[in-house]
PDB file of C-alpha atoms in Angstrom:
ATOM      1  CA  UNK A 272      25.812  -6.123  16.556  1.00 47.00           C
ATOM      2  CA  UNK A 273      25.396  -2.324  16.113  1.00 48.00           C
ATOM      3  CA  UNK A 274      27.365  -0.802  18.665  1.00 48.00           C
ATOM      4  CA  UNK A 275      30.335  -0.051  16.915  1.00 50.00           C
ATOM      5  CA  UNK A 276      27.951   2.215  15.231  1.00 54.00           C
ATOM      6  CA  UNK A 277      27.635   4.116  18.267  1.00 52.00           C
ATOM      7  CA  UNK A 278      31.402   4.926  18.163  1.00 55.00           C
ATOM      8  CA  UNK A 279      30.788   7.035  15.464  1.00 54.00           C
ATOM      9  CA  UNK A 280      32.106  10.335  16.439  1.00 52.00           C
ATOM     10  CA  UNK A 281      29.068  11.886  14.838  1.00 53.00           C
ATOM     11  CA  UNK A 282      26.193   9.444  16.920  1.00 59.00           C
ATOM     12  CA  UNK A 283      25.013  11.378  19.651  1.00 58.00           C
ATOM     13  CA  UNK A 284      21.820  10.923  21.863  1.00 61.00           C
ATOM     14  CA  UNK A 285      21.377   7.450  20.500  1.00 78.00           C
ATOM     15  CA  UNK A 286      17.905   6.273  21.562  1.00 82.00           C
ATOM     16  CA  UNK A 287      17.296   2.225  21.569  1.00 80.00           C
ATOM     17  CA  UNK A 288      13.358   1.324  20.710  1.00 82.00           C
ATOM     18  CA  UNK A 289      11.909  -2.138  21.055  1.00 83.00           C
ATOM     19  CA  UNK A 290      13.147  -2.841  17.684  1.00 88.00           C
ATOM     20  CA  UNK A 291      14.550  -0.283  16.179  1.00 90.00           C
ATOM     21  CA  UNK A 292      17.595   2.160  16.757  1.00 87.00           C
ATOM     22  CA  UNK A 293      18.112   5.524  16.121  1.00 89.00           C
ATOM     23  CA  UNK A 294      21.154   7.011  15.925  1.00 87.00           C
ATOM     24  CA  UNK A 295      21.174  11.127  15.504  1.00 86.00           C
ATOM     25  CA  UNK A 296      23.594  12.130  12.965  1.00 85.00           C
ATOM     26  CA  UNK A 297      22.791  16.361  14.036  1.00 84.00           C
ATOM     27  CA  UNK A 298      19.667  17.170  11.170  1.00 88.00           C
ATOM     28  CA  UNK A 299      18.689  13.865  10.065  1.00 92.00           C
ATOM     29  CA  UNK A 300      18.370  10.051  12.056  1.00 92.00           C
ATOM     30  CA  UNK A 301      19.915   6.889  10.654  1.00 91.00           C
ATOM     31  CA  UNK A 302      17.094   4.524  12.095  1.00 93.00           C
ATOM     32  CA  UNK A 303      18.358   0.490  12.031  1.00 92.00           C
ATOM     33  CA  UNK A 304      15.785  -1.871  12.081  1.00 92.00           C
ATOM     34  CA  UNK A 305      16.769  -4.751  13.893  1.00 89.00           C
ATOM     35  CA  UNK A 306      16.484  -8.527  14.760  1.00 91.00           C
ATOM     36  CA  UNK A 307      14.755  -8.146  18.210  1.00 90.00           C
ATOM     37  CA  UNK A 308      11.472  -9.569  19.077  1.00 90.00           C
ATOM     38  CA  UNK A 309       8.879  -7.704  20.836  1.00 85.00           C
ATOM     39  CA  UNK A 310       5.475  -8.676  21.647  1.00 79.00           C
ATOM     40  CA  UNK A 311       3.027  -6.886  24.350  1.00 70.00           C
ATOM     41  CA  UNK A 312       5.642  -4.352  24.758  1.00 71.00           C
ATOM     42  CA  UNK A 313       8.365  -6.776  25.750  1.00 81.00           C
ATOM     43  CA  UNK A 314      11.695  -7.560  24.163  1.00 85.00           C
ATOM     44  CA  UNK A 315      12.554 -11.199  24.112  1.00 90.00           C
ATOM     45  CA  UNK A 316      16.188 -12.129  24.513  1.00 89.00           C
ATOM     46  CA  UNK A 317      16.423 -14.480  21.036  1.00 91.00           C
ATOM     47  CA  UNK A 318      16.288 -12.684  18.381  1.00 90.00           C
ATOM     48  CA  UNK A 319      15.274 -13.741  14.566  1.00 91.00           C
ATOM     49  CA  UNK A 320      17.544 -13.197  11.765  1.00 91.00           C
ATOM     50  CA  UNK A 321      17.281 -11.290   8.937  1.00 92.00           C
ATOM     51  CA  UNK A 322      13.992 -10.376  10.867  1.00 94.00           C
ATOM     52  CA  UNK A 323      15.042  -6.276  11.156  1.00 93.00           C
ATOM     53  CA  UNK A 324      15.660  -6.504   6.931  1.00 95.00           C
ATOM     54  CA  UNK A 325      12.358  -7.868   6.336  1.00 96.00           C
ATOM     55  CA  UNK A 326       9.925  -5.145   8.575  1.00 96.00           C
ATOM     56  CA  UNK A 327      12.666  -2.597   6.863  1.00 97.00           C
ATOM     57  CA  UNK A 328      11.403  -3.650   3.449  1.00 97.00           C
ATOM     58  CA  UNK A 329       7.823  -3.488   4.679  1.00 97.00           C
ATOM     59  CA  UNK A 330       8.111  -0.150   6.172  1.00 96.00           C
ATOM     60  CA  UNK A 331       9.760   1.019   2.524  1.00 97.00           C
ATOM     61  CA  UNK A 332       7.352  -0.680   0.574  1.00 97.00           C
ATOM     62  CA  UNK A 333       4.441   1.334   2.216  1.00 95.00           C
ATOM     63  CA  UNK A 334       6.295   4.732   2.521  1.00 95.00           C
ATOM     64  CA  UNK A 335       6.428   4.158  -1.423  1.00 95.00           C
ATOM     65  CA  UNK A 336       2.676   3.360  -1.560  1.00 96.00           C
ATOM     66  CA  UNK A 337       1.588   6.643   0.169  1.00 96.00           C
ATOM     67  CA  UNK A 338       4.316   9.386  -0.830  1.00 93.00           C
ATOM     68  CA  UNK A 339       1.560  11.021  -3.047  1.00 95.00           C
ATOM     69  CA  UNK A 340      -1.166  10.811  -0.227  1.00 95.00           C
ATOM     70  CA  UNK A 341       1.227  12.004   3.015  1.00 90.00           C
ATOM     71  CA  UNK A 342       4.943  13.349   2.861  1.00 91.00           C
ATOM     72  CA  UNK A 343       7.579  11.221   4.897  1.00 94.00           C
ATOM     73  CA  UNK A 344      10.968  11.256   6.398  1.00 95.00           C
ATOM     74  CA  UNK A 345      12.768   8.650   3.690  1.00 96.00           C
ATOM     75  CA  UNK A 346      15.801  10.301   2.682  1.00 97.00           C
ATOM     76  CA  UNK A 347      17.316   6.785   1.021  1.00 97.00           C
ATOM     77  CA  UNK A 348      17.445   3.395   2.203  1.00 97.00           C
ATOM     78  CA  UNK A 349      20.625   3.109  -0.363  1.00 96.00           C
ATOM     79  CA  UNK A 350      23.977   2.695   2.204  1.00 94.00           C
ATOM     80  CA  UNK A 351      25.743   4.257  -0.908  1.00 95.00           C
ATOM     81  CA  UNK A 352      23.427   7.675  -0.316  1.00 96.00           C
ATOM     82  CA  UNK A 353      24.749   7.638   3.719  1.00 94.00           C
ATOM     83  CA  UNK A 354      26.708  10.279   5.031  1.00 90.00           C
ATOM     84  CA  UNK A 355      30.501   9.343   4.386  1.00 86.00           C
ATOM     85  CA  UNK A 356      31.665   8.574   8.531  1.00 80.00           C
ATOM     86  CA  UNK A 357      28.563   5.947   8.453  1.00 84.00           C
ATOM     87  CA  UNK A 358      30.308   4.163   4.948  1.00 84.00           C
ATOM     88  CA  UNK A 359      32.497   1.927   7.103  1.00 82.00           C
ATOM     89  CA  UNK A 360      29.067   0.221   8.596  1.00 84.00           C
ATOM     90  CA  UNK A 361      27.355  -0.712   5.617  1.00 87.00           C
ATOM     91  CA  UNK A 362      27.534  -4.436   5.504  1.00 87.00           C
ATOM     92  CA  UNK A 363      25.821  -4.018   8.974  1.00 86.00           C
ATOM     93  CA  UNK A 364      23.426  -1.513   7.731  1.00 90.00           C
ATOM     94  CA  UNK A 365      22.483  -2.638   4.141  1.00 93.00           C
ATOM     95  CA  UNK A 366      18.689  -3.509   3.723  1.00 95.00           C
ATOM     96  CA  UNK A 367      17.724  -2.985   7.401  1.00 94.00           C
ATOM     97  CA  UNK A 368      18.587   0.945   7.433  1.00 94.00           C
ATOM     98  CA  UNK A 369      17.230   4.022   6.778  1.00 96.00           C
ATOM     99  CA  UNK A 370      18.038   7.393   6.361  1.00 96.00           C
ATOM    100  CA  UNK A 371      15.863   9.934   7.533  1.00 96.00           C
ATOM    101  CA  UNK A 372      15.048  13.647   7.934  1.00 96.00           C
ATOM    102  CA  UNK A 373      13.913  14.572  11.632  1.00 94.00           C
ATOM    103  CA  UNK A 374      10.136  14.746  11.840  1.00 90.00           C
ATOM    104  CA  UNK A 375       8.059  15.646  14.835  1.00 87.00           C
ATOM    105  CA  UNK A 376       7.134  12.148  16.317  1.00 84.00           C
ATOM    106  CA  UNK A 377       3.433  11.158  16.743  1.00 86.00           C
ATOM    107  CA  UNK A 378       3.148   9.742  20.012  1.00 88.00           C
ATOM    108  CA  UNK A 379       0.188   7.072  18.566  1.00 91.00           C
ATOM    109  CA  UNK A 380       0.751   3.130  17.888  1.00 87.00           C
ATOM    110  CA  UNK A 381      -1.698   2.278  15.145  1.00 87.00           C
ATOM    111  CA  UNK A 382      -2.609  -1.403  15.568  1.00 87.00           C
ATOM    112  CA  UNK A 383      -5.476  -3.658  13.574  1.00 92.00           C
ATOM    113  CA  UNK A 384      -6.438  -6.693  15.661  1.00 94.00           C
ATOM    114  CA  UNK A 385      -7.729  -9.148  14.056  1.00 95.00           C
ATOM    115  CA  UNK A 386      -7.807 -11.711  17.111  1.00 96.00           C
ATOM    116  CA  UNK A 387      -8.972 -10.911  20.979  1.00 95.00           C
ATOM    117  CA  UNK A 388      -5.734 -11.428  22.585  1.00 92.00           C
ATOM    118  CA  UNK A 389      -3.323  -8.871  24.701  1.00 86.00           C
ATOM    119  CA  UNK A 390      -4.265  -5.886  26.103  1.00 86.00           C
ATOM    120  CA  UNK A 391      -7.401  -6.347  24.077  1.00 90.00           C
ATOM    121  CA  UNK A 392      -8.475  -9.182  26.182  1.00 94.00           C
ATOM    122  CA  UNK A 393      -7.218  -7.484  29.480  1.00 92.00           C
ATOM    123  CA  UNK A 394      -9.910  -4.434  28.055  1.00 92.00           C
ATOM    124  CA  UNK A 395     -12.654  -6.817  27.447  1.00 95.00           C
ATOM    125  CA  UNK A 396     -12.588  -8.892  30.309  1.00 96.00           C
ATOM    126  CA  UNK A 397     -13.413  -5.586  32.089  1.00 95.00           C
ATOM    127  CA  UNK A 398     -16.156  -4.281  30.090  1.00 95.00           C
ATOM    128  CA  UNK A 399     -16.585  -5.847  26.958  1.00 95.00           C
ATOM    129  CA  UNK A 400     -14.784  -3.380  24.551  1.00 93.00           C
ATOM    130  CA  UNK A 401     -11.854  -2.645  23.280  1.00 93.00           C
ATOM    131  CA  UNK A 402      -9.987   1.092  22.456  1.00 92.00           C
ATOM    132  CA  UNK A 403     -14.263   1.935  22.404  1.00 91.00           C
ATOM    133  CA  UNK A 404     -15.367  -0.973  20.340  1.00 93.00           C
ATOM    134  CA  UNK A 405     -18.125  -2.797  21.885  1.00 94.00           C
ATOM    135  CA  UNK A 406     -17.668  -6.329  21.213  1.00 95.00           C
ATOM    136  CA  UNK A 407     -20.344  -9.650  21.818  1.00 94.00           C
ATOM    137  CA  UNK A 408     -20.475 -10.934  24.679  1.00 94.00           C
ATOM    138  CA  UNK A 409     -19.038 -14.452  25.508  1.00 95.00           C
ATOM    139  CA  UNK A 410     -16.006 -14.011  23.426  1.00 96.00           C
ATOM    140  CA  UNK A 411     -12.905 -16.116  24.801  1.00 97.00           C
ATOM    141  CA  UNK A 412      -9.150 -15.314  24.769  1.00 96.00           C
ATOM    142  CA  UNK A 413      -7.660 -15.112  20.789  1.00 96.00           C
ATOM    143  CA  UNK A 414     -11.133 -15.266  19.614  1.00 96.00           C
ATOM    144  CA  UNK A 415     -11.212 -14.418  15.764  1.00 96.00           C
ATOM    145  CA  UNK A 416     -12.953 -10.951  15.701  1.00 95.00           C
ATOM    146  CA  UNK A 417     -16.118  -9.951  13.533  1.00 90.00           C
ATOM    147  CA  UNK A 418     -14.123  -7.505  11.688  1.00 93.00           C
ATOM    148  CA  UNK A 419     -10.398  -6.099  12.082  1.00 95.00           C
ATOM    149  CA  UNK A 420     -10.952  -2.867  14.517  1.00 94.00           C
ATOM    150  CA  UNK A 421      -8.071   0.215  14.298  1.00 93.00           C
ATOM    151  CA  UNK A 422      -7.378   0.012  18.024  1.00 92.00           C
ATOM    152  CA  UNK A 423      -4.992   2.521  18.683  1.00 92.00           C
ATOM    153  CA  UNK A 424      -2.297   2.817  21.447  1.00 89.00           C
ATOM    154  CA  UNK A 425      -0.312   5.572  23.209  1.00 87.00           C
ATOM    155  CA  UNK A 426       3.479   5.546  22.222  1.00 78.00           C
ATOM    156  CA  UNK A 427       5.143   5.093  25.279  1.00 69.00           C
ATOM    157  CA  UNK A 428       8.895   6.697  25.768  1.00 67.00           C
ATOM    158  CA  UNK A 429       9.093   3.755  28.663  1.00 64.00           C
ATOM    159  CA  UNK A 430       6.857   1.098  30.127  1.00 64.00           C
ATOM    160  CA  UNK A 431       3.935  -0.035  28.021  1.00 71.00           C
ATOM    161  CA  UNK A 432       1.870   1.742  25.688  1.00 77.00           C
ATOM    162  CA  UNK A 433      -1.357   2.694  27.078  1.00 85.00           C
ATOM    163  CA  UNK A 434      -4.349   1.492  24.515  1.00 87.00           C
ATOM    164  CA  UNK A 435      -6.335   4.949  23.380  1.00 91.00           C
ATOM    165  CA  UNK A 436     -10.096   5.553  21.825  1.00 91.00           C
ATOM    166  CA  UNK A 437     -10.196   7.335  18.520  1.00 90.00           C
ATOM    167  CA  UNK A 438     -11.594  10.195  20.269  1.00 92.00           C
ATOM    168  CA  UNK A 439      -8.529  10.465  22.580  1.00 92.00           C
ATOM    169  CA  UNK A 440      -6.767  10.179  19.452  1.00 92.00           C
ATOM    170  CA  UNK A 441      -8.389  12.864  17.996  1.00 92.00           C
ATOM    171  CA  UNK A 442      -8.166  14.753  21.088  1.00 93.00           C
ATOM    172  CA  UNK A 443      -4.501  14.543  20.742  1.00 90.00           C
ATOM    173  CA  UNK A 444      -3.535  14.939  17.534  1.00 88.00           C
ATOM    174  CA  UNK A 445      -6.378  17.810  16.239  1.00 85.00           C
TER     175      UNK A 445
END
């Protein structure tokens, strides 16, 4: 669906995520949110539509929410606001694109289980916690968790992301 995009004379070093491309147009990214599906850090071959809109809007609404607390990367979300050569592409790229200044990438996942399931259970099988969370004992696969725990994961450029303690996040980031 998007790779006429990529014919864009101005696209170089195109990088395809799980779900979302990113297309470098030289100081900013155009970064297209798509209709794959990817779960345990693998990329299913159906796809849902009008899936990459919807996490677009959610990923808008909360870069809204927090623009006073932490700046972002949002240039517009508007295909009207685009650079010109990307025009041509914006009944592919309306509501599921947006337009961003390059940022220096954070190379942490943040997720919130809610449910034992995943690399989560892998981690607790072996020793009862999970991303340094001791859990109860006897807890079975998908279990409902006490409380939602940040367990955070390393952002893998390849292969799967590698699940992290917040001290090892810490360590990283300062």
């Amino acid at each position: 669906m998007y790779q006429e995009i990529s014919e864009l004379e101005i696209v170089k070093n195109s990088k395809q995520g799980k779900v979302r491309d990113i297309y470098d147009l030289g100081s900013e990214l155009l970064i297209v949110t798509t209709d794959r599906i990817s779960a345990f850090d693998v990329v299913f071959a159906e796809e849902i539509p009008g899936k990459g809109k919807i996490l677009n809007q959610i990923a808008l609404h909360f870069f809204e929410l927090t623009r006073d607390i932490v700046p972002n990367h949002l240039i517009s979300a508007e295909v009207k606001d685009f650079p010109a050569p990307t025009q041509a592409f914006g009944e592919i790229l309306e509501g599921r694109t947006m337009w961003c200044k390059k940022a220096q990438v954070i190379p942490v996942e943040a997720v919130v289980r809610g449910y034992l399931a995943g690399s989560g259970w892998k981690s607790y099988q072996q020793s009862q916690e999970v991303c340094g969370h001791r859990l109860p004992a006897g807890l079975v696969q998908s279990a409902k968790l006490p409380e939602p725990l940040f367990t955070p994961t390393s952002k893998a450029e390849s292969g799967h992301d590698e699940n992290m303690t917040r001290d090892e996040v810490r360590d990283l980031l300062g």
